[in-house]
Short mmCIF file of C-alpha atoms and ligand atoms in Angstrom, two decimals:
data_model
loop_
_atom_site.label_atom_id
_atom_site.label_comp_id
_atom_site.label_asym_id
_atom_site.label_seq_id
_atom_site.Cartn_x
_atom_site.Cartn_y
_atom_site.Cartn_z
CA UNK A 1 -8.52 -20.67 4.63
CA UNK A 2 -6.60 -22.74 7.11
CA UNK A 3 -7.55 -25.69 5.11
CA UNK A 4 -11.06 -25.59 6.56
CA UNK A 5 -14.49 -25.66 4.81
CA UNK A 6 -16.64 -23.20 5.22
CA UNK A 7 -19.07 -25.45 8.03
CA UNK A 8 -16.27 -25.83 9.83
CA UNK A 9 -14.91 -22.32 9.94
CA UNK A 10 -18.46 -20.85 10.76
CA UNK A 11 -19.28 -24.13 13.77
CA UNK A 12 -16.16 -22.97 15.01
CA UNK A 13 -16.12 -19.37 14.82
CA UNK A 14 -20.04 -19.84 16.42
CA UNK A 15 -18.87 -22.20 19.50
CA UNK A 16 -15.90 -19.82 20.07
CA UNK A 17 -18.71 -16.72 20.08
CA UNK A 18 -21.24 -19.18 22.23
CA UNK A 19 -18.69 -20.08 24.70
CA UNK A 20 -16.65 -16.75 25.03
CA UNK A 21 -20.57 -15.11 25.43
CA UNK A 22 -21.53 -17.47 28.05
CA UNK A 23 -18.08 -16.42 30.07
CA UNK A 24 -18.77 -12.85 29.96
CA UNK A 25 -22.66 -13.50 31.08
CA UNK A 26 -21.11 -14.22 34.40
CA UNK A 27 -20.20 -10.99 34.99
CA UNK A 28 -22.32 -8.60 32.75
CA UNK A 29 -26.31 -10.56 33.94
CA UNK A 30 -28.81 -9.01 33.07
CA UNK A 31 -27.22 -5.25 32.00
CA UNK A 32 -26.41 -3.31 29.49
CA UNK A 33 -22.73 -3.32 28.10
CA UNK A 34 -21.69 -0.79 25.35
CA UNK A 35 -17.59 -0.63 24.94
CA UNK A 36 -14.87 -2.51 26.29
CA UNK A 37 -12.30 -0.36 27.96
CA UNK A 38 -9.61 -1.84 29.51
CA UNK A 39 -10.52 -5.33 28.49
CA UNK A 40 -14.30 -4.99 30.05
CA UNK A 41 -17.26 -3.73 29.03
CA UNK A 42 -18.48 -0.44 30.64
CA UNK A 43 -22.35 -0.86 31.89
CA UNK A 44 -25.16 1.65 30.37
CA UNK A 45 -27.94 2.94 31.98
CA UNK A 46 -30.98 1.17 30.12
CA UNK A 47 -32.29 3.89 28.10
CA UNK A 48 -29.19 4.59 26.07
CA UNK A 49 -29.79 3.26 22.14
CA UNK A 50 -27.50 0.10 22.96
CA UNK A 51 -29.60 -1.80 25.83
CA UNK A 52 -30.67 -4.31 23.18
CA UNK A 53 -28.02 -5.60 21.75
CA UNK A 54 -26.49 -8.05 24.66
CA UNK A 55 -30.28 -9.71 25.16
CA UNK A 56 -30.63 -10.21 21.39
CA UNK A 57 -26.77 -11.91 20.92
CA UNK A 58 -28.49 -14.01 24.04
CA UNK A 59 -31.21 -14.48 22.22
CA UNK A 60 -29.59 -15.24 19.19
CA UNK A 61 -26.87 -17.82 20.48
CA UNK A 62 -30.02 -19.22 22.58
CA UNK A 63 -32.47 -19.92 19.77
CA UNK A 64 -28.91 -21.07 17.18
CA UNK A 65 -27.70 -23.60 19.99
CA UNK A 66 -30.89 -25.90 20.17
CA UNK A 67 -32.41 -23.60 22.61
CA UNK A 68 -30.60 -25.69 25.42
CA UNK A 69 -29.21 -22.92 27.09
CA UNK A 70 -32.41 -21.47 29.46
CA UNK A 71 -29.02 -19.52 31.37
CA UNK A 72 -29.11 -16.89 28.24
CA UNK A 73 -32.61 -17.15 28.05
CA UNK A 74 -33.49 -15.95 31.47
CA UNK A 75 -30.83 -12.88 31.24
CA UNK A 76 -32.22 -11.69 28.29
CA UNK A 77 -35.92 -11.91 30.08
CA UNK A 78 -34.19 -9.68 32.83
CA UNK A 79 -32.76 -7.41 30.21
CA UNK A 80 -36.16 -6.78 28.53
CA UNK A 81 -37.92 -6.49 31.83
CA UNK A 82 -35.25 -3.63 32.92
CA UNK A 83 -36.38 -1.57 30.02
CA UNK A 84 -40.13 -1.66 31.39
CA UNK A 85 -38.46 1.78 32.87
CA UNK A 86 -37.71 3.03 29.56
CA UNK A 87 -40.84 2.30 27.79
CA UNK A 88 -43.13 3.78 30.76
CA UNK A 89 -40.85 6.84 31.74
CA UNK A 90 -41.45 7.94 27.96
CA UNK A 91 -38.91 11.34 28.53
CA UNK A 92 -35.86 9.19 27.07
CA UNK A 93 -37.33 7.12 24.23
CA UNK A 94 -35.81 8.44 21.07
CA UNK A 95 -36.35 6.88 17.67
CA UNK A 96 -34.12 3.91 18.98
CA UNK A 97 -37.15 2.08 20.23
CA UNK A 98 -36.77 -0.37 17.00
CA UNK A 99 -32.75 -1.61 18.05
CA UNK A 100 -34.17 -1.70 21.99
CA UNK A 101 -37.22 -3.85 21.39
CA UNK A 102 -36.94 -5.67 18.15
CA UNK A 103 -33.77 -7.21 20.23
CA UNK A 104 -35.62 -7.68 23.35
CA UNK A 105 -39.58 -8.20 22.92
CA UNK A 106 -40.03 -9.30 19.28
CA UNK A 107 -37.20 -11.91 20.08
CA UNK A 108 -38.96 -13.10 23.00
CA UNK A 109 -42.11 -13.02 21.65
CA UNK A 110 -40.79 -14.45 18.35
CA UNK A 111 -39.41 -17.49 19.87
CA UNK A 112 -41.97 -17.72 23.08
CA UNK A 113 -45.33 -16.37 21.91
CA UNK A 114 -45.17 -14.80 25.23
CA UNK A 115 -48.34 -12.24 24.85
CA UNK A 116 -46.35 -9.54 27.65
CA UNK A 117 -43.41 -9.27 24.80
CA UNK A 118 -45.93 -8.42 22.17
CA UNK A 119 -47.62 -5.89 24.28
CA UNK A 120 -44.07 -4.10 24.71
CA UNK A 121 -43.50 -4.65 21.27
CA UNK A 122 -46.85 -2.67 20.24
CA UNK A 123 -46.26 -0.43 22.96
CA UNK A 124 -42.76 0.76 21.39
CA UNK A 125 -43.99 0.73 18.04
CA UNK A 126 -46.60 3.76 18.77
CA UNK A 127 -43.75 5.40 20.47
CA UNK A 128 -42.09 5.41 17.29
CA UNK A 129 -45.07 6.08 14.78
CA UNK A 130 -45.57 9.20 17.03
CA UNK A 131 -42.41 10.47 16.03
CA UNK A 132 -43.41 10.99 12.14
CA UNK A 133 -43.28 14.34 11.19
CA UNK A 134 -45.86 14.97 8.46
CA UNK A 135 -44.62 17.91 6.55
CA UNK A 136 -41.30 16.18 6.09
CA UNK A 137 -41.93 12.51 6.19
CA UNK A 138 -39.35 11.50 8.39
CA UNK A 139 -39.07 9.99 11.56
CA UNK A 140 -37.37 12.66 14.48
CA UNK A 141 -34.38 10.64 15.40
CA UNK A 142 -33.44 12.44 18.98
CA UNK A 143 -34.58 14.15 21.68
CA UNK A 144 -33.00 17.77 22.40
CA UNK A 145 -29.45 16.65 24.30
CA UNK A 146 -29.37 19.43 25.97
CA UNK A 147 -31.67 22.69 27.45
CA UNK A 148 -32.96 24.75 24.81
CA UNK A 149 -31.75 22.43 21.64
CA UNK A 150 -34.21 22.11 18.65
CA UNK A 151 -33.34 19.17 17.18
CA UNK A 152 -37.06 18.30 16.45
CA UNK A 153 -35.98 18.47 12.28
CA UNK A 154 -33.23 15.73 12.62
CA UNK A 155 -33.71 12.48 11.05
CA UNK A 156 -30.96 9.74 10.98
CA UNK A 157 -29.94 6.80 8.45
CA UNK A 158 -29.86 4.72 11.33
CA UNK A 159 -33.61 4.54 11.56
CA UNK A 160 -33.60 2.81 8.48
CA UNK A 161 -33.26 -0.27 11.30
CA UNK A 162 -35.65 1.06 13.66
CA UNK A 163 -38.60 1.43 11.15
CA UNK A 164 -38.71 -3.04 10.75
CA UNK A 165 -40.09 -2.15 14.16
CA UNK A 166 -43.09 -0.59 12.55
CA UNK A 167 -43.06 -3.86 9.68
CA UNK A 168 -43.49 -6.09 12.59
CA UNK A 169 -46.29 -4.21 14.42
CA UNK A 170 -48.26 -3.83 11.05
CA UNK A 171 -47.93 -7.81 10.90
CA UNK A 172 -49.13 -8.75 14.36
CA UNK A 173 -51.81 -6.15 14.86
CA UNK A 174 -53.43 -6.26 11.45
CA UNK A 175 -53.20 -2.39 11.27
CA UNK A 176 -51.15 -0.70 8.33
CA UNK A 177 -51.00 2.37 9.74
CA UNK A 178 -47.31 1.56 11.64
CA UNK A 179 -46.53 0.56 7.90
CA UNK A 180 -47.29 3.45 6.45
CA UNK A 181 -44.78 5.52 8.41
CA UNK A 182 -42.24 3.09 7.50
CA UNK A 183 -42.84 3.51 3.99
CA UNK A 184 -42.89 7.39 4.25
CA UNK A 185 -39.73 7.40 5.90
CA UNK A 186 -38.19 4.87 3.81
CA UNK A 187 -38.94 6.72 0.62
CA UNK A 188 -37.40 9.91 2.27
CA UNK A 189 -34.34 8.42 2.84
CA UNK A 190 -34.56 6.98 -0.96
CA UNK A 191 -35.13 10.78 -1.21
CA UNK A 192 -32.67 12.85 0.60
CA UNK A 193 -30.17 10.47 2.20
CA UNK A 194 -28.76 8.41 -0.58
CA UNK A 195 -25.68 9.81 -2.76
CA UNK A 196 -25.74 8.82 -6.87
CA UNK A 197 -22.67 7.20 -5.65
CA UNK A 198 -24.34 4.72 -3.19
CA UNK A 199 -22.74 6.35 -0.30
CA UNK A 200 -24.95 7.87 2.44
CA UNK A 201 -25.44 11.12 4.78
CA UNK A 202 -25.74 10.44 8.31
CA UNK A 203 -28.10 13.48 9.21
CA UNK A 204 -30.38 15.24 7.29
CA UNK A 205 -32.08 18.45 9.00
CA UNK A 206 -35.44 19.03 7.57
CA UNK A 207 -38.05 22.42 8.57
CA UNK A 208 -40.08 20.69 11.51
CA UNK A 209 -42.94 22.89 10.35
CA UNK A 210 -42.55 22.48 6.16
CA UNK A 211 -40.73 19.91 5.65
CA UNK A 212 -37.93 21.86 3.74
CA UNK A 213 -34.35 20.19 3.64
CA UNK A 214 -32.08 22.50 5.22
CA UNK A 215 -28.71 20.71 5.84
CA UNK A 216 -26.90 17.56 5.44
CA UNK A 217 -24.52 16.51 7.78
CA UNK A 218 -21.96 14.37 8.06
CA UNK A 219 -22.94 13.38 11.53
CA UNK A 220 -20.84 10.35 13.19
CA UNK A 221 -18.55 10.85 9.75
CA UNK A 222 -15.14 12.62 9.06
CA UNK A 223 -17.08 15.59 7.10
CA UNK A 224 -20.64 16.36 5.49
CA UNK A 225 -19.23 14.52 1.96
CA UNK A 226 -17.74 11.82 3.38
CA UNK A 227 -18.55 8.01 4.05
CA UNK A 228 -19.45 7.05 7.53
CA UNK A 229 -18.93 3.17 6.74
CA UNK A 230 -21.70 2.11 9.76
CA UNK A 231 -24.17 4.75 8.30
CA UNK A 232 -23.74 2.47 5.04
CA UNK A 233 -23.94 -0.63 6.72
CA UNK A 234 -27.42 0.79 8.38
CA UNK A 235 -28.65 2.09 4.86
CA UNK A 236 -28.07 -1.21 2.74
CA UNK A 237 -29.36 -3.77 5.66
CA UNK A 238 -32.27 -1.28 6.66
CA UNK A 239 -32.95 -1.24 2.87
CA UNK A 240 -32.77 -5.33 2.43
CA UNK A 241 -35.31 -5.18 5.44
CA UNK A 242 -37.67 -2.79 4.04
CA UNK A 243 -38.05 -4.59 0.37
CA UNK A 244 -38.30 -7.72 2.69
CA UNK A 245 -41.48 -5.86 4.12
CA UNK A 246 -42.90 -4.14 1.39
CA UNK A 247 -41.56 -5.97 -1.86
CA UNK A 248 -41.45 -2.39 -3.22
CA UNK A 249 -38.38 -2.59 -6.08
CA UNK A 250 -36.84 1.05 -5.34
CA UNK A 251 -36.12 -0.47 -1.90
CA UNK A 252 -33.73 -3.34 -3.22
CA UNK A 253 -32.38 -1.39 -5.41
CA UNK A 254 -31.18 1.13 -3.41
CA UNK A 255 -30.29 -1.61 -0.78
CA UNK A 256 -28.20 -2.72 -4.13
CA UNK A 257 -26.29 0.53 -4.99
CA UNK A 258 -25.63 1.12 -0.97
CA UNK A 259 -24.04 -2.41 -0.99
CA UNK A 260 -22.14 -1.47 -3.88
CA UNK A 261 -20.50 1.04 -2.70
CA UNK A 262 -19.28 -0.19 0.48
CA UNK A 263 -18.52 -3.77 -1.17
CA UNK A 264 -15.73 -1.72 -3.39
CA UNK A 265 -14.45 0.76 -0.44
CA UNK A 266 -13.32 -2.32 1.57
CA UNK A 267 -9.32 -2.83 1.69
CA UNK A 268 -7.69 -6.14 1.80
CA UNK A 269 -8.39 -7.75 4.18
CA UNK A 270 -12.30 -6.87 3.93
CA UNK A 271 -12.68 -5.22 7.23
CA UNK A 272 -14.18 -1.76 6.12
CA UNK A 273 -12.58 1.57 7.75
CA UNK A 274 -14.62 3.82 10.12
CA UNK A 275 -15.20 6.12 7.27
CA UNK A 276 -14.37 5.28 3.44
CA UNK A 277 -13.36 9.17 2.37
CA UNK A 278 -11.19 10.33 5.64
CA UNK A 279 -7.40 10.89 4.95
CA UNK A 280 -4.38 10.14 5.84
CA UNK A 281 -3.77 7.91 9.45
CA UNK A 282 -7.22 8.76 10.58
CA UNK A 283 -8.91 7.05 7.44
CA UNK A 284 -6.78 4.14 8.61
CA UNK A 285 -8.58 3.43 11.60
CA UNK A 286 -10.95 0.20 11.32
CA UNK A 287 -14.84 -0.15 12.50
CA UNK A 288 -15.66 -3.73 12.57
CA UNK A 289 -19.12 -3.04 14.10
CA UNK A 290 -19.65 -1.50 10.58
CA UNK A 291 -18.35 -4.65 9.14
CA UNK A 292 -20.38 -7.20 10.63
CA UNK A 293 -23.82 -5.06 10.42
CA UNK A 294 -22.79 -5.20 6.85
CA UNK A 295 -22.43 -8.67 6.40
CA UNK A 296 -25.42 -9.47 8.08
CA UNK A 297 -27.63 -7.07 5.66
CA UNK A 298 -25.25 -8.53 3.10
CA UNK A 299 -26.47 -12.24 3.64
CA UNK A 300 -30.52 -10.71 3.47
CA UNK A 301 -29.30 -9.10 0.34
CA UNK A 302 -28.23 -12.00 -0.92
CA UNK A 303 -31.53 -14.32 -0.57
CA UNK A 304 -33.26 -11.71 -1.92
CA UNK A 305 -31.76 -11.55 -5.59
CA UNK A 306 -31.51 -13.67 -8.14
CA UNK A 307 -28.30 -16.50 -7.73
CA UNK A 308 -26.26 -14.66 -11.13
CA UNK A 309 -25.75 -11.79 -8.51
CA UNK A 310 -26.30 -13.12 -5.25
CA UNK A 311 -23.21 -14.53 -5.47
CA UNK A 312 -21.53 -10.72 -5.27
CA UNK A 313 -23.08 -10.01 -2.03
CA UNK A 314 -22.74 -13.53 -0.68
CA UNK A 315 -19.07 -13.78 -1.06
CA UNK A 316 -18.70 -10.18 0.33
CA UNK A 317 -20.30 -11.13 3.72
CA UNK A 318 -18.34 -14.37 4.06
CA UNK A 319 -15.54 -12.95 3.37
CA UNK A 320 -16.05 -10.04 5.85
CA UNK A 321 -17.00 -12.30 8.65
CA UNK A 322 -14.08 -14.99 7.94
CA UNK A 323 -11.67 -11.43 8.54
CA UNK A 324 -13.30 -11.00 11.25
CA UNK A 325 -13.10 -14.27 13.15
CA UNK A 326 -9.74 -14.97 11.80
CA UNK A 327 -8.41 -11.14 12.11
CA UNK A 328 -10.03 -9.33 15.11
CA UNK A 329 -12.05 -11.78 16.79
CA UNK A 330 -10.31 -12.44 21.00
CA UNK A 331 -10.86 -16.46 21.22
CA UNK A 332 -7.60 -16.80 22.54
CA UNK A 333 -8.07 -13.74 25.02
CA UNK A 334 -9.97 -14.00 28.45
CA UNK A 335 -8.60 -11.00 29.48
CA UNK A 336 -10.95 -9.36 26.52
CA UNK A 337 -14.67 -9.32 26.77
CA UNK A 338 -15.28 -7.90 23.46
CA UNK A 339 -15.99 -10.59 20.99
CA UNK A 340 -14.11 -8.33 18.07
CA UNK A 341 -11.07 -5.71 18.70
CA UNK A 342 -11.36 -2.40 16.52
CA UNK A 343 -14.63 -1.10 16.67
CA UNK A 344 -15.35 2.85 16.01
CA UNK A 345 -18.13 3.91 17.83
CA UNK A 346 -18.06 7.54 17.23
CA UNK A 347 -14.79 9.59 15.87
CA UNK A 348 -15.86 12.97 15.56
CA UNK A 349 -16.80 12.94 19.44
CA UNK A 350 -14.00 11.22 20.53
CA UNK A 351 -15.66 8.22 22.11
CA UNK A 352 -14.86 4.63 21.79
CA UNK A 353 -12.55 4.62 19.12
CA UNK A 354 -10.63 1.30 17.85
CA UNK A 355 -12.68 -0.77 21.02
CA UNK A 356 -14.37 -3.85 20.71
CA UNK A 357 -18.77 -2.51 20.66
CA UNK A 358 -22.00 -4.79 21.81
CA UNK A 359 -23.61 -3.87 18.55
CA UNK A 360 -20.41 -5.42 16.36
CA UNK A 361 -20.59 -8.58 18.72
CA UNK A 362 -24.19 -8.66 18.17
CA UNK A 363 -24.33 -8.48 14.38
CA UNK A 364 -21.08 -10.84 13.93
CA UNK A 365 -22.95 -13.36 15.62
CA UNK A 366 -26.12 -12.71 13.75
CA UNK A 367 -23.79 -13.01 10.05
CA UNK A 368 -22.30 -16.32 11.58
CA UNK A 369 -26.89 -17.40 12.41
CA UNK A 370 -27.47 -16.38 8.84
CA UNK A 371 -24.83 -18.71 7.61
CA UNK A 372 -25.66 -21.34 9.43
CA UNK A 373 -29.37 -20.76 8.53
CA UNK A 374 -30.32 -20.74 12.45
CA UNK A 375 -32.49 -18.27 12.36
CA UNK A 376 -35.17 -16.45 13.58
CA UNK A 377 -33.81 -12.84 12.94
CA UNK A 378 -35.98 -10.12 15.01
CA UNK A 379 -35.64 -7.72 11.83
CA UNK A 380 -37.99 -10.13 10.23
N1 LIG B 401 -25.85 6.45 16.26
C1 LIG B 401 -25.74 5.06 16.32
C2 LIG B 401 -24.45 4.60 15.81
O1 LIG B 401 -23.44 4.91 16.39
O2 LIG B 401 -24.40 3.92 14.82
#
C-alpha cells in the first residue's frame, strides 16, 4: 500500500503510536484511562478490569524502543504500584486479575527481574485460582454488581486471557497447581463456549453447586446466537496462549476454528464489526479493539502452525493492522488521544460505542511488537 514495504509501514505506524503515546503520557501519568470522550480519555478508578492496559502499551513501546525511554518506564511502575490497593482490598478483584497484572507485574518483572513484581504476580494468581469452581470447572468471572445478585455461576470467554496468568505462575513458582485450573477451565470453554461454527458465547451460567449448564448468553453481544466479534478475538488469542502453555492439540485447534470464523466475517476493509450476526445499521457499527486483539492472537497463531497455513492467519493480522493504521488510526489528530477511532466497548449497555478504547490501543501496538519481533509479550 502507498508504495511502502511492509518495514516501513509497521516503523512508521510504531513511531507514530510511540510518539502520539508519549504526548498523551503528559496528561494521563500514572492513571488509568478507559474511553475517549470528547477527544480525551476518561480516568478509571484502579480496580475496574482496564487499569492494565495503559502500563503494559508503556511497557510495550518501552521494552520495543531500545528501552531508552525510563519516562514510560517509571509511569507504568506508578501504575502497578496504584493497584497495590486493588490486590490488598481483595472486595473488588474479579477474575480480571490476569489483564491487571500480566500488564503490570509480569511485564515489570519480565523485563526487570524485580522480585516485588513477582510477588504481586503470585499474589494475583491465587486470587484467581481461588475463583475455580469445582463442580463446574470454570473460573467465576464477577463479583455480584449489585445487593443481593448471585452471579457466583457466571463464567466469561474473556478469561480465556486471564487464565496465561495462572501459565505464568505455574512457571515461576514450580507449582502446577495454578496450571491445573487453567487447564480445567480451558477445556470447559472447549466444552460449553465454542459453537461448531467457530463462533463463541460470551456467558455461560453454570449451577454453582453441580456444575449443571443452565444458560448461554449472549452477554456484551446483539443476542444469545449471535457473534460478539471481541468475545472471538478473546477465544482464538486466549486459545493460541493456552496451546502455547500446554502444547495440548484440542487447544490450537480450537484457537484454529475460532480464527476461522472471524477471519471470514471480516468486510472489506478487514476491520471486523462489533458483532458479526447483528442486522441492519446496528451490525454496521465497527469495534477495532476487537480487531487488533485479533491480530495480535492472529500473529501467535501464526508461529505456532506449520508455514502451508500460517500464511492464512499471517496475512489476516497484517492486513487488519495495516486497516487500522491506515483507516482509523488519529496520527494526524492531537486533538484525539485515542490511538484508533471506532471502538465498541459494550452495545447492549449503551456505553462507549464507536470511541477510541485503551485495550484496542494496547493490542494494536502489541500486533505492530509482534511484527517487528520486539517482543517480550506478558501473555508468554
Ligand atoms: N468484558 C470485557 C470486554 O469488554 O471485553
Amino acid at each position: 500500500m502507498n508504495g511502502m514495504t511492509q518495514q516501513e509501514w509497521v516503523e512508521e505506524a510504531w513511531n507514530q503510536a510511540l510518539a502520539k503515546t508519549k504526548r498523551n503520557s503528559q496528561r494521563i501519568g500514572a492513571a488509568f484511562p478507559h474511553a475517549s470522550q470528547g477527544g480525551k480519555y476518561v480516568l478509571e478508578v484502579p480496580s475496574w478490569w482496564t487499569a492494565g492496559f495503559w502500563p503494559g502499551m508503556l511497557w510495550q513501546l518501552y521494552a520495543g524502543s531500545g528501552a531508552g525511554d525510563g519516562g514510560l518506564k517509571a509511569i507504568a511502575e506508578d501504575c502497578e504500584q496504584q493497584l497495590d490497593e486493588v490486590l490488598d482490598g481483595y472486595g473488588k478483584l474479579d477474575h480480571d486479575l490476569g489483564f491487571m497484572w500480566l500488564l503490570t507485574s509480569v511485564a515489570n518483572y519480565k523485563l526487570t527481574g524485580a522480585e516485588a513484581s513477582r510477588i504481586r504476580g503470585l499474589k494475583a494468581a491465587s486470587h484467581l485460582a481461588a475463583r475455580f469452581n469445582l463442580k463446574g470447572r470454570y473460573i467465576r468471572a464477577w463479583n455480584p454488581w449489585h445487593e443481593g445478585e448471585d452471579n457466583s455461576g457466571v463464567a466469561i470467554i474473556d478469561c480465556s486471557m486471564n487464565t496465561s496468568l495462572l501459565f505464568w505462575a505455574s512457571a515461576v513458582s514450580g507449582d502446577p497447581r495454578y496450571r491445573h485450573v487453567a487447564e480445567a477451565h480451558m477445556d470447559t470453554v472447549l466444552e460449553h463456549f465454542i459453537r461448531p461454527d467457530g463462533s463463541v458465547y460470551h456467558i455461560v451460567n453454570f449451577d454453582p453447586e453441580t456444575g449443571e449448564v443452565l444458560e448461554k448468553r449472549g452477554g456484551q453481544g446483539y443476542a444469545p446466537e449471535s457473534a460478539w466479534s471481541r468475545g472471538s478475538a478473546w477465544a482464538l488469542y486466549g486459545l493460541a496462549l493456552a496451546y502455547h502453555h500446554t502444547g495440548k492439540q484440542s487447544y490450537l485447534d480450537a484457537s484454529k476454528q475460532v480464527a476461522h470464523f472471524f477471519i471470514t466475517r471480516l468486510p472489506e476493509d478487514h476491520v471486523p464489526h462489533w458483532d458479526f450476526r447483528a442486522p441492519g445499521a446496528v451490525g454496521e457499527i465497527r469495534d477495532t479493539s476487537a480487531g487488533s486483539c485479533a491480530a495480535s492472537g492472529l500473529l501467535l497463531l501464526a508461529s505456532q502452525v506449520e508455514a502451508s497455513e500460517a500464511h492464512v492467519y499471517r496475512n489476516a493480522a497484517l492486513s487488519i493492522t495495516e486497516s487500522l493504521y491506515r483507516n482509523y488510526g488519529t496520527w494526524d489528530d492531537d486533538g484525539e488521544e485515542g490511538l484508533l477511532l471506532h471502538g465498541t466497548s459494550n452495545y447492549p449497555e449503551n456505553r462507549n460505542i464507536d470511541v477510541p478504547l485503551i485495550y484496542g490501543d494496547f493490542f494494536y501496538v502489541e500486533a505492530l511488537a509482534r511484527i517487528r519481533d520486539a517482543g517480550p509479550f506478558y501473555w508468554e
